[in-house]
Amino acid sequence: MTKLRIAIGSDHGGYEMKQNLIKFLKENNYECNDVGNYNGEAVDYPLIAQKLAKEVTLGKFDRGILLCGSGLGMAIAANKIKNIKAVTCHDTYSAKMSRAHNNANVLTLGARVIGIELAKDVVKIWLESEFEGGRHQRRVDLIE
Ligand code: RB5
C-alpha cells in the first residue's frame, strides 16, 4: 500500500495534542507534515484549517488532521474548501465509519474534549480505515 501523505495542523487550543500526535505518528511510521501553528501562540483557527484543506484539495497531501479546542471550528472552516470532507470524531466507531461510508479526508479533534490516548486510537483507526465505495460512492457523489 502506498504511504499516506498526512498533514497536521492546530490552533493554540490543539497545539499540545498536535505535538503529541506528531510523535505518535512518527513512532508508527507515518510521515506527517506540520502546517502550523508552530509555537502554541494564539492563532485564528480558520487560517490553519484553510491552509491545510487547500493543500489536501490540491493533492499535496492525502489526508489532513486538524486540532482545536473543540474540533468544531476547524471542521466548519475546512468544509468550506472544495472536495474537503472534514469530520469531528471523538470515538473510534465514528472514525471508522467516516472513512468507510463518507470517505472523509480531514479528521478534526477537540483537545479540550478527549484525552491523548483516545485521540491516538481515533487517529490510528481513521488512518487505517478504507472507503468501501459502491453505494457509498453514489451518496458521496450526491453530496459533492
Ligand atoms: C479557541 O479558544 C477555540 O475557540 C478554538 O480552539 C476552537 O475550539 C474553535 O472551534
Short mmCIF file of N, CA, C and O and ligand atoms in Angstrom, two decimals:
data_model
loop_
_atom_site.label_atom_id
_atom_site.label_comp_id
_atom_site.label_asym_id
_atom_site.label_seq_id
_atom_site.Cartn_x
_atom_site.Cartn_y
_atom_site.Cartn_z
N MET A 1 0.85 -1.21 0.00
CA MET A 1 0.00 0.00 0.00
C MET A 1 0.88 1.25 0.00
O MET A 1 1.89 1.29 0.70
N THR A 2 0.51 2.26 -0.81
CA THR A 2 1.30 3.49 -0.85
C THR A 2 1.20 4.21 0.50
O THR A 2 0.15 4.21 1.12
N LYS A 3 2.30 4.81 0.88
CA LYS A 3 2.31 5.51 2.16
C LYS A 3 1.46 6.77 2.08
O LYS A 3 1.57 7.54 1.12
N LEU A 4 0.60 6.95 3.07
CA LEU A 4 -0.25 8.14 3.09
C LEU A 4 0.58 9.38 3.37
O LEU A 4 1.45 9.36 4.24
N ARG A 5 0.28 10.43 2.62
CA ARG A 5 0.91 11.73 2.91
C ARG A 5 -0.07 12.49 3.81
O ARG A 5 -1.19 12.80 3.39
N ILE A 6 0.36 12.76 5.02
CA ILE A 6 -0.55 13.35 6.02
C ILE A 6 -0.09 14.75 6.40
O ILE A 6 1.10 14.97 6.64
N ALA A 7 -1.05 15.66 6.47
CA ALA A 7 -0.77 17.00 7.00
C ALA A 7 -1.49 17.12 8.34
O ALA A 7 -2.57 16.55 8.54
N ILE A 8 -0.87 17.85 9.26
CA ILE A 8 -1.49 18.05 10.58
C ILE A 8 -1.35 19.52 10.97
O ILE A 8 -0.33 20.15 10.66
N GLY A 9 -2.40 20.07 11.57
CA GLY A 9 -2.35 21.47 11.96
C GLY A 9 -3.19 21.71 13.19
O GLY A 9 -4.08 20.91 13.52
N SER A 10 -2.92 22.80 13.87
CA SER A 10 -3.71 23.13 15.06
C SER A 10 -3.67 24.64 15.32
O SER A 10 -2.79 25.34 14.82
N ASP A 11 -4.62 25.07 16.13
CA ASP A 11 -4.51 26.42 16.72
C ASP A 11 -3.88 26.22 18.11
O ASP A 11 -3.39 25.13 18.44
N HIS A 12 -3.91 27.27 18.91
CA HIS A 12 -3.33 27.18 20.26
C HIS A 12 -4.04 26.14 21.12
O HIS A 12 -3.43 25.46 21.94
N GLY A 13 -5.38 26.00 20.92
CA GLY A 13 -6.17 25.06 21.73
C GLY A 13 -5.75 23.61 21.49
O GLY A 13 -5.91 22.76 22.36
N GLY A 14 -5.23 23.34 20.30
CA GLY A 14 -4.87 21.95 19.96
C GLY A 14 -3.38 21.73 19.86
O GLY A 14 -2.93 20.62 19.52
N TYR A 15 -2.61 22.76 20.18
CA TYR A 15 -1.15 22.69 19.94
C TYR A 15 -0.46 21.54 20.67
O TYR A 15 0.27 20.76 20.06
N GLU A 16 -0.72 21.42 21.96
CA GLU A 16 -0.02 20.38 22.73
C GLU A 16 -0.41 18.98 22.24
O GLU A 16 0.45 18.11 22.07
N MET A 17 -1.69 18.79 21.95
CA MET A 17 -2.12 17.48 21.44
C MET A 17 -1.49 17.22 20.07
O MET A 17 -1.11 16.09 19.75
N LYS A 18 -1.39 18.27 19.25
CA LYS A 18 -0.76 18.08 17.94
C LYS A 18 0.68 17.60 18.10
O LYS A 18 1.10 16.67 17.40
N GLN A 19 1.43 18.23 18.99
CA GLN A 19 2.82 17.82 19.19
C GLN A 19 2.90 16.35 19.61
O GLN A 19 3.74 15.60 19.12
N ASN A 20 1.99 15.94 20.50
CA ASN A 20 1.97 14.54 20.94
C ASN A 20 1.59 13.60 19.80
O ASN A 20 2.14 12.50 19.68
N LEU A 21 0.64 14.03 18.96
CA LEU A 21 0.22 13.17 17.85
C LEU A 21 1.30 13.06 16.78
O LEU A 21 1.45 12.01 16.15
N ILE A 22 2.04 14.11 16.58
CA ILE A 22 3.15 14.05 15.60
C ILE A 22 4.15 12.98 16.05
O ILE A 22 4.59 12.15 15.26
N LYS A 23 4.46 12.99 17.34
CA LYS A 23 5.39 11.99 17.90
C LYS A 23 4.80 10.58 17.70
O LYS A 23 5.49 9.68 17.24
N PHE A 24 3.53 10.43 18.03
CA PHE A 24 2.85 9.14 17.89
C PHE A 24 2.87 8.66 16.43
O PHE A 24 3.15 7.49 16.15
N LEU A 25 2.58 9.57 15.50
CA LEU A 25 2.54 9.18 14.09
C LEU A 25 3.93 8.76 13.60
O LEU A 25 4.06 7.77 12.89
N LYS A 26 4.94 9.50 14.01
CA LYS A 26 6.31 9.13 13.61
C LYS A 26 6.70 7.77 14.18
O LYS A 26 7.28 6.94 13.49
N GLU A 27 6.34 7.53 15.43
CA GLU A 27 6.65 6.23 16.06
C GLU A 27 5.93 5.09 15.32
O GLU A 27 6.39 3.96 15.34
N ASN A 28 4.82 5.41 14.67
CA ASN A 28 4.06 4.40 13.94
C ASN A 28 4.35 4.44 12.43
O ASN A 28 3.55 3.94 11.63
N ASN A 29 5.47 5.03 12.08
CA ASN A 29 5.95 5.06 10.69
C ASN A 29 5.08 5.82 9.71
O ASN A 29 5.09 5.52 8.52
N TYR A 30 4.32 6.78 10.21
CA TYR A 30 3.58 7.67 9.30
C TYR A 30 4.43 8.91 9.08
O TYR A 30 5.12 9.38 9.99
N GLU A 31 4.37 9.42 7.84
CA GLU A 31 5.04 10.69 7.57
C GLU A 31 4.00 11.78 7.71
O GLU A 31 2.99 11.76 7.03
N CYS A 32 4.22 12.71 8.63
CA CYS A 32 3.24 13.79 8.73
C CYS A 32 3.93 15.14 8.66
O CYS A 32 5.05 15.32 9.13
N ASN A 33 3.26 16.05 8.00
CA ASN A 33 3.80 17.39 7.77
C ASN A 33 3.02 18.40 8.58
O ASN A 33 1.79 18.52 8.44
N ASP A 34 3.72 19.11 9.42
CA ASP A 34 3.10 20.09 10.31
C ASP A 34 2.89 21.40 9.55
O ASP A 34 3.86 22.00 9.08
N VAL A 35 1.63 21.83 9.44
CA VAL A 35 1.35 23.09 8.73
C VAL A 35 1.16 24.25 9.71
O VAL A 35 0.72 25.33 9.33
N GLY A 36 1.48 24.05 10.98
CA GLY A 36 1.35 25.10 11.99
C GLY A 36 0.12 24.89 12.85
O GLY A 36 -0.63 23.92 12.62
N ASN A 37 -0.05 25.66 13.82
CA ASN A 37 0.78 26.71 14.33
C ASN A 37 2.04 26.10 14.97
O ASN A 37 1.97 25.00 15.50
N TYR A 38 3.13 26.83 14.93
CA TYR A 38 4.40 26.23 15.30
C TYR A 38 4.87 26.56 16.72
O TYR A 38 5.91 26.07 17.13
N ASN A 39 4.12 27.38 17.45
CA ASN A 39 4.63 27.76 18.77
C ASN A 39 3.56 27.79 19.86
O ASN A 39 3.86 28.15 21.00
N GLY A 40 2.33 27.43 19.55
CA GLY A 40 1.29 27.39 20.57
C GLY A 40 0.71 28.75 20.92
O GLY A 40 -0.17 28.85 21.78
N GLU A 41 1.17 29.80 20.23
CA GLU A 41 0.58 31.12 20.50
C GLU A 41 -0.80 31.22 19.86
O GLU A 41 -1.09 30.51 18.90
N ALA A 42 -1.62 32.13 20.38
CA ALA A 42 -2.99 32.24 19.89
C ALA A 42 -3.02 32.55 18.39
O ALA A 42 -2.31 33.44 17.92
N VAL A 43 -3.82 31.77 17.67
CA VAL A 43 -3.95 31.95 16.22
C VAL A 43 -5.40 31.66 15.86
O VAL A 43 -6.07 30.87 16.53
N ASP A 44 -5.90 32.33 14.83
CA ASP A 44 -7.29 32.12 14.41
C ASP A 44 -7.40 30.81 13.64
O ASP A 44 -6.80 30.66 12.57
N TYR A 45 -8.19 29.87 14.18
CA TYR A 45 -8.24 28.51 13.61
C TYR A 45 -8.63 28.45 12.13
O TYR A 45 -8.14 27.57 11.42
N PRO A 46 -9.49 29.37 11.60
CA PRO A 46 -9.83 29.22 10.18
C PRO A 46 -8.62 29.34 9.26
O PRO A 46 -8.59 28.73 8.19
N LEU A 47 -7.62 30.11 9.70
CA LEU A 47 -6.43 30.28 8.84
C LEU A 47 -5.66 28.97 8.70
O LEU A 47 -5.21 28.62 7.61
N ILE A 48 -5.56 28.23 9.80
CA ILE A 48 -4.86 26.94 9.76
C ILE A 48 -5.71 25.91 9.00
O ILE A 48 -5.20 25.14 8.18
N ALA A 49 -7.01 25.93 9.25
CA ALA A 49 -7.91 24.97 8.58
C ALA A 49 -7.85 25.17 7.06
O ALA A 49 -7.74 24.21 6.29
N GLN A 50 -7.90 26.44 6.63
CA GLN A 50 -7.87 26.72 5.19
C GLN A 50 -6.54 26.32 4.57
O GLN A 50 -6.49 25.77 3.46
N LYS A 51 -5.45 26.60 5.27
CA LYS A 51 -4.12 26.26 4.75
C LYS A 51 -4.02 24.75 4.52
O LYS A 51 -3.64 24.30 3.44
N LEU A 52 -4.39 23.98 5.52
CA LEU A 52 -4.30 22.52 5.40
C LEU A 52 -5.27 22.00 4.34
O LEU A 52 -4.90 21.19 3.48
N ALA A 53 -6.51 22.49 4.37
CA ALA A 53 -7.53 21.98 3.45
C ALA A 53 -7.17 22.26 2.00
O ALA A 53 -7.37 21.42 1.12
N LYS A 54 -6.57 23.42 1.74
CA LYS A 54 -6.18 23.75 0.36
C LYS A 54 -5.09 22.80 -0.11
O LYS A 54 -5.09 22.37 -1.26
N GLU A 55 -4.17 22.45 0.77
CA GLU A 55 -3.08 21.55 0.38
C GLU A 55 -3.62 20.14 0.13
O GLU A 55 -3.16 19.44 -0.77
N VAL A 56 -4.62 19.72 0.89
CA VAL A 56 -5.24 18.41 0.65
C VAL A 56 -6.01 18.43 -0.67
O VAL A 56 -5.88 17.53 -1.50
N THR A 57 -6.77 19.48 -0.91
CA THR A 57 -7.58 19.53 -2.12
C THR A 57 -6.71 19.65 -3.38
O THR A 57 -7.07 19.15 -4.45
N LEU A 58 -5.52 20.23 -3.23
CA LEU A 58 -4.60 20.33 -4.37
C LEU A 58 -3.81 19.03 -4.59
O LEU A 58 -3.06 18.92 -5.56
N GLY A 59 -3.96 18.09 -3.68
CA GLY A 59 -3.30 16.79 -3.84
C GLY A 59 -1.90 16.71 -3.25
O GLY A 59 -1.21 15.71 -3.42
N LYS A 60 -1.50 17.76 -2.53
CA LYS A 60 -0.17 17.71 -1.90
C LYS A 60 -0.16 16.68 -0.77
O LYS A 60 0.86 16.07 -0.50
N PHE A 61 -1.31 16.53 -0.11
CA PHE A 61 -1.45 15.53 0.95
C PHE A 61 -2.70 14.70 0.69
O PHE A 61 -3.66 15.19 0.09
N ASP A 62 -2.68 13.43 1.17
CA ASP A 62 -3.86 12.56 1.00
C ASP A 62 -4.90 12.83 2.08
O ASP A 62 -6.10 12.77 1.82
N ARG A 63 -4.41 13.07 3.30
CA ARG A 63 -5.32 13.26 4.42
C ARG A 63 -4.81 14.38 5.33
O ARG A 63 -3.60 14.64 5.37
N GLY A 64 -5.74 14.98 6.05
CA GLY A 64 -5.37 16.02 6.99
C GLY A 64 -5.97 15.76 8.37
O GLY A 64 -7.05 15.17 8.48
N ILE A 65 -5.25 16.21 9.38
CA ILE A 65 -5.73 16.13 10.76
C ILE A 65 -5.63 17.53 11.37
O ILE A 65 -4.57 18.16 11.28
N LEU A 66 -6.74 18.02 11.91
CA LEU A 66 -6.77 19.37 12.48
C LEU A 66 -7.22 19.31 13.93
O LEU A 66 -8.18 18.59 14.26
N LEU A 67 -6.56 20.08 14.77
CA LEU A 67 -6.92 20.11 16.18
C LEU A 67 -7.19 21.53 16.64
O LEU A 67 -6.43 22.45 16.31
N CYS A 68 -8.25 21.69 17.41
CA CYS A 68 -8.51 22.96 18.09
C CYS A 68 -9.12 22.58 19.45
O CYS A 68 -9.02 21.42 19.85
N GLY A 69 -9.72 23.53 20.13
CA GLY A 69 -10.25 23.22 21.45
C GLY A 69 -11.37 22.19 21.37
O GLY A 69 -11.37 21.18 22.08
N SER A 70 -12.33 22.43 20.48
CA SER A 70 -13.50 21.55 20.37
C SER A 70 -13.46 20.64 19.15
O SER A 70 -14.24 19.69 19.07
N GLY A 71 -12.65 20.96 18.17
CA GLY A 71 -12.65 20.24 16.89
C GLY A 71 -13.68 20.80 15.93
O GLY A 71 -13.67 20.48 14.73
N LEU A 72 -14.55 21.64 16.42
CA LEU A 72 -15.71 22.06 15.62
C LEU A 72 -15.40 23.19 14.63
O LEU A 72 -15.78 23.12 13.45
N GLY A 73 -14.73 24.22 15.12
CA GLY A 73 -14.41 25.34 14.23
C GLY A 73 -13.54 24.90 13.08
O GLY A 73 -13.73 25.33 11.93
N MET A 74 -12.60 24.01 13.36
CA MET A 74 -11.72 23.51 12.31
C MET A 74 -12.53 22.78 11.23
O MET A 74 -12.27 22.94 10.03
N ALA A 75 -13.50 21.97 11.65
CA ALA A 75 -14.32 21.23 10.67
C ALA A 75 -15.17 22.18 9.83
O ALA A 75 -15.24 22.05 8.61
N ILE A 76 -15.77 23.15 10.49
CA ILE A 76 -16.63 24.10 9.76
C ILE A 76 -15.80 24.85 8.72
O ILE A 76 -16.20 25.00 7.57
N ALA A 77 -14.61 25.29 9.13
CA ALA A 77 -13.75 26.07 8.23
C ALA A 77 -13.21 25.20 7.09
O ALA A 77 -13.24 25.60 5.92
N ALA A 78 -12.74 23.99 7.42
CA ALA A 78 -12.16 23.12 6.38
C ALA A 78 -13.21 22.72 5.35
O ALA A 78 -12.90 22.61 4.15
N ASN A 79 -14.45 22.54 5.79
CA ASN A 79 -15.51 22.10 4.87
C ASN A 79 -15.92 23.18 3.85
O ASN A 79 -16.69 22.89 2.93
N LYS A 80 -15.41 24.39 4.02
CA LYS A 80 -15.68 25.44 3.02
C LYS A 80 -14.82 25.25 1.76
O LYS A 80 -15.07 25.87 0.74
N ILE A 81 -13.79 24.41 1.88
CA ILE A 81 -12.87 24.23 0.76
C ILE A 81 -13.35 23.06 -0.10
O ILE A 81 -13.71 22.00 0.42
N LYS A 82 -13.33 23.27 -1.41
CA LYS A 82 -13.84 22.28 -2.36
C LYS A 82 -13.17 20.91 -2.16
O LYS A 82 -11.97 20.83 -1.94
N ASN A 83 -13.98 19.89 -2.26
CA ASN A 83 -13.54 18.49 -2.15
C ASN A 83 -13.08 18.07 -0.76
O ASN A 83 -12.54 16.98 -0.59
N ILE A 84 -13.30 18.94 0.23
CA ILE A 84 -12.92 18.55 1.59
C ILE A 84 -14.14 17.99 2.31
O ILE A 84 -15.22 18.60 2.30
N LYS A 85 -13.93 16.84 2.91
CA LYS A 85 -14.96 16.25 3.78
C LYS A 85 -14.30 16.11 5.15
O LYS A 85 -13.58 15.15 5.40
N ALA A 86 -14.54 17.11 5.98
CA ALA A 86 -13.93 17.13 7.31
C ALA A 86 -14.95 16.67 8.34
O ALA A 86 -16.11 17.09 8.32
N VAL A 87 -14.50 15.80 9.23
CA VAL A 87 -15.39 15.25 10.27
C VAL A 87 -14.73 15.37 11.63
O VAL A 87 -13.53 15.16 11.77
N THR A 88 -15.54 15.69 12.62
CA THR A 88 -15.06 15.70 14.00
C THR A 88 -15.40 14.34 14.60
O THR A 88 -16.57 13.96 14.65
N CYS A 89 -14.40 13.60 15.05
CA CYS A 89 -14.65 12.27 15.63
C CYS A 89 -13.99 12.18 16.99
O CYS A 89 -12.77 12.36 17.10
N HIS A 90 -14.79 11.85 17.99
CA HIS A 90 -14.24 11.66 19.33
C HIS A 90 -14.46 10.24 19.83
O HIS A 90 -14.41 9.97 21.03
N ASP A 91 -14.78 9.34 18.89
CA ASP A 91 -14.89 7.92 19.23
C ASP A 91 -14.42 7.12 18.02
O ASP A 91 -14.42 7.62 16.89
N THR A 92 -14.03 5.88 18.28
CA THR A 92 -13.41 5.09 17.21
C THR A 92 -14.43 4.60 16.17
O THR A 92 -14.09 4.44 15.00
N TYR A 93 -15.69 4.40 16.59
CA TYR A 93 -16.71 3.96 15.61
C TYR A 93 -16.93 5.05 14.55
O TYR A 93 -16.94 4.78 13.35
N SER A 94 -17.08 6.30 15.02
CA SER A 94 -17.28 7.40 14.06
C SER A 94 -16.07 7.55 13.16
O SER A 94 -16.21 7.82 11.96
N ALA A 95 -14.88 7.36 13.74
CA ALA A 95 -13.65 7.49 12.93
C ALA A 95 -13.66 6.46 11.81
O ALA A 95 -13.39 6.77 10.64
N LYS A 96 -14.00 5.23 12.16
CA LYS A 96 -14.03 4.15 11.15
C LYS A 96 -15.10 4.42 10.09
O LYS A 96 -14.85 4.32 8.89
N MET A 97 -16.30 4.78 10.54
CA MET A 97 -17.40 4.97 9.59
C MET A 97 -17.22 6.21 8.71
O MET A 97 -17.68 6.25 7.57
N SER A 98 -16.55 7.21 9.24
CA SER A 98 -16.32 8.42 8.43
C SER A 98 -15.42 8.12 7.25
O SER A 98 -15.44 8.82 6.24
N ARG A 99 -14.63 7.07 7.36
CA ARG A 99 -13.81 6.62 6.23
C ARG A 99 -14.62 5.62 5.39
O ARG A 99 -14.70 5.76 4.17
N ALA A 100 -15.18 4.61 6.03
CA ALA A 100 -15.83 3.52 5.30
C ALA A 100 -17.02 4.00 4.47
O ALA A 100 -17.19 3.60 3.32
N HIS A 101 -17.83 4.89 5.01
CA HIS A 101 -19.04 5.32 4.31
C HIS A 101 -18.97 6.73 3.73
O HIS A 101 -19.67 7.03 2.77
N ASN A 102 -18.18 7.60 4.34
CA ASN A 102 -18.17 9.00 3.92
C ASN A 102 -16.91 9.43 3.19
O ASN A 102 -16.85 10.54 2.67
N ASN A 103 -15.90 8.59 3.21
CA ASN A 103 -14.61 8.92 2.56
C ASN A 103 -14.07 10.26 3.04
O ASN A 103 -13.57 11.06 2.23
N ALA A 104 -14.18 10.50 4.33
CA ALA A 104 -13.68 11.76 4.89
C ALA A 104 -12.18 11.88 4.66
O ALA A 104 -11.44 10.90 4.82
N ASN A 105 -11.75 13.06 4.25
CA ASN A 105 -10.30 13.24 4.02
C ASN A 105 -9.65 14.16 5.05
O ASN A 105 -8.43 14.37 4.99
N VAL A 106 -10.45 14.73 5.94
CA VAL A 106 -9.88 15.52 7.04
C VAL A 106 -10.57 15.10 8.35
O VAL A 106 -11.80 14.98 8.40
N LEU A 107 -9.75 14.84 9.36
CA LEU A 107 -10.25 14.50 10.70
C LEU A 107 -9.98 15.68 11.61
O LEU A 107 -8.87 16.22 11.62
N THR A 108 -10.98 16.08 12.38
CA THR A 108 -10.75 17.14 13.36
C THR A 108 -11.00 16.60 14.76
O THR A 108 -11.89 15.77 14.98
N LEU A 109 -10.18 17.08 15.70
CA LEU A 109 -10.26 16.62 17.08
C LEU A 109 -10.29 17.81 18.02
O LEU A 109 -9.63 18.83 17.76
N GLY A 110 -11.02 17.66 19.11
CA GLY A 110 -11.06 18.69 20.13
C GLY A 110 -10.16 18.31 21.29
O GLY A 110 -10.45 17.37 22.03
N ALA A 111 -9.08 19.05 21.45
CA ALA A 111 -8.11 18.71 22.50
C ALA A 111 -8.65 19.00 23.90
O ALA A 111 -8.10 18.52 24.89
N ARG A 112 -9.75 19.80 23.96
CA ARG A 112 -10.37 20.05 25.26
C ARG A 112 -11.53 19.08 25.51
O ARG A 112 -12.25 19.21 26.50
N VAL A 113 -11.73 18.14 24.57
CA VAL A 113 -12.86 17.22 24.68
C VAL A 113 -12.40 15.82 25.07
O VAL A 113 -12.99 15.17 25.94
N ILE A 114 -11.35 15.34 24.39
CA ILE A 114 -10.86 13.99 24.69
C ILE A 114 -9.38 14.04 25.09
O ILE A 114 -8.68 15.01 24.78
N GLY A 115 -8.93 12.98 25.72
CA GLY A 115 -7.54 12.87 26.13
C GLY A 115 -6.67 12.31 25.02
O GLY A 115 -7.18 11.79 24.01
N ILE A 116 -5.39 12.36 25.25
CA ILE A 116 -4.43 11.98 24.21
C ILE A 116 -4.51 10.49 23.86
O ILE A 116 -4.37 10.12 22.68
N GLU A 117 -4.80 9.63 24.82
CA GLU A 117 -4.81 8.19 24.48
C GLU A 117 -5.98 7.85 23.56
O GLU A 117 -5.82 7.09 22.60
N LEU A 118 -7.15 8.42 23.84
CA LEU A 118 -8.29 8.19 22.94
C LEU A 118 -8.01 8.85 21.59
O LEU A 118 -8.32 8.29 20.52
N ALA A 119 -7.41 10.03 21.60
CA ALA A 119 -7.08 10.72 20.34
C ALA A 119 -6.16 9.84 19.47
O ALA A 119 -6.36 9.74 18.26
N LYS A 120 -5.19 9.18 20.09
CA LYS A 120 -4.29 8.31 19.33
C LYS A 120 -5.08 7.15 18.69
O LYS A 120 -4.87 6.81 17.53
N ASP A 121 -5.99 6.54 19.47
CA ASP A 121 -6.81 5.44 18.93
C ASP A 121 -7.67 5.92 17.76
O ASP A 121 -7.78 5.25 16.73
N VAL A 122 -8.29 7.08 17.93
CA VAL A 122 -9.16 7.63 16.88
C VAL A 122 -8.34 7.88 15.61
O VAL A 122 -8.74 7.50 14.49
N VAL A 123 -7.18 8.49 15.77
CA VAL A 123 -6.33 8.82 14.62
C VAL A 123 -5.89 7.53 13.91
O VAL A 123 -5.96 7.43 12.68
N LYS A 124 -5.45 6.54 14.68
CA LYS A 124 -4.94 5.30 14.08
C LYS A 124 -6.05 4.60 13.29
O LYS A 124 -5.85 4.20 12.14
N ILE A 125 -7.23 4.49 13.86
CA ILE A 125 -8.33 3.81 13.17
C ILE A 125 -8.75 4.61 11.95
O ILE A 125 -9.01 4.05 10.88
N TRP A 126 -8.78 5.91 12.08
CA TRP A 126 -9.18 6.76 10.94
C TRP A 126 -8.17 6.61 9.78
O TRP A 126 -8.57 6.52 8.62
N LEU A 127 -6.90 6.55 10.11
CA LEU A 127 -5.89 6.41 9.05
C LEU A 127 -5.91 5.03 8.42
O LEU A 127 -5.62 4.87 7.23
N GLU A 128 -6.27 4.01 9.21
CA GLU A 128 -6.21 2.64 8.70
C GLU A 128 -7.50 2.20 8.00
O GLU A 128 -7.51 1.18 7.32
N SER A 129 -8.58 2.93 8.18
CA SER A 129 -9.85 2.51 7.60
C SER A 129 -9.98 2.96 6.15
O SER A 129 -9.63 4.09 5.81
N GLU A 130 -10.49 2.04 5.32
CA GLU A 130 -10.63 2.32 3.88
C GLU A 130 -12.07 2.68 3.54
O GLU A 130 -13.01 2.16 4.16
N PHE A 131 -12.24 3.49 2.50
CA PHE A 131 -13.56 3.79 1.94
C PHE A 131 -14.09 2.53 1.26
O PHE A 131 -13.36 1.87 0.51
N GLU A 132 -15.37 2.21 1.50
CA GLU A 132 -15.94 0.99 0.93
C GLU A 132 -16.43 1.17 -0.50
O GLU A 132 -16.67 0.19 -1.21
N GLY A 133 -16.64 2.41 -0.94
CA GLY A 133 -17.09 2.64 -2.32
C GLY A 133 -18.51 2.11 -2.54
O GLY A 133 -19.33 2.10 -1.62
N GLY A 134 -18.79 1.64 -3.76
CA GLY A 134 -20.11 1.07 -4.08
C GLY A 134 -21.22 2.08 -3.86
O GLY A 134 -21.14 3.22 -4.31
N ARG A 135 -22.26 1.66 -3.13
CA ARG A 135 -23.40 2.56 -2.90
C ARG A 135 -22.98 3.82 -2.14
O ARG A 135 -23.60 4.87 -2.25
N HIS A 136 -21.90 3.70 -1.37
CA HIS A 136 -21.45 4.86 -0.60
C HIS A 136 -20.82 5.91 -1.52
O HIS A 136 -20.89 7.10 -1.25
N GLN A 137 -20.21 5.43 -2.62
CA GLN A 137 -19.67 6.38 -3.60
C GLN A 137 -20.80 7.23 -4.19
O GLN A 137 -20.67 8.44 -4.35
N ARG A 138 -21.91 6.56 -4.51
CA ARG A 138 -23.06 7.30 -5.08
C ARG A 138 -23.52 8.39 -4.11
O ARG A 138 -23.79 9.52 -4.50
N ARG A 139 -23.56 8.05 -2.84
CA ARG A 139 -24.05 9.01 -1.83
C ARG A 139 -23.06 10.16 -1.64
O ARG A 139 -23.47 11.32 -1.48
N VAL A 140 -21.78 9.81 -1.67
CA VAL A 140 -20.77 10.87 -1.55
C VAL A 140 -20.84 11.79 -2.79
O VAL A 140 -20.74 13.00 -2.68
N ASP A 141 -21.05 11.18 -3.95
CA ASP A 141 -21.19 11.98 -5.19
C ASP A 141 -22.38 12.94 -5.06
O ASP A 141 -22.32 14.07 -5.56
N LEU A 142 -23.45 12.47 -4.42
CA LEU A 142 -24.62 13.33 -4.26
C LEU A 142 -24.29 14.55 -3.38
O LEU A 142 -24.80 15.63 -3.59
N ILE A 143 -23.42 14.35 -2.40
CA ILE A 143 -23.01 15.47 -1.55
C ILE A 143 -22.26 16.48 -2.40
O ILE A 143 -22.47 17.68 -2.33
N GLU A 144 -21.37 15.94 -3.25
CA GLU A 144 -20.46 16.83 -4.00
C GLU A 144 -21.16 17.47 -5.19
O GLU A 144 -20.75 18.51 -5.65
C1 RB5 B 1 -10.09 28.77 20.82
O1 RB5 B 1 -10.36 29.28 22.10
C2 RB5 B 1 -11.25 27.89 20.39
O2 RB5 B 1 -12.34 28.66 20.06
C3 RB5 B 1 -10.82 27.02 19.22
O3 RB5 B 1 -9.73 26.24 19.58
C4 RB5 B 1 -11.86 26.02 18.69
O4 RB5 B 1 -12.36 25.23 19.71
C5 RB5 B 1 -12.90 26.56 17.81
O5 RB5 B 1 -13.77 25.85 17.32
#
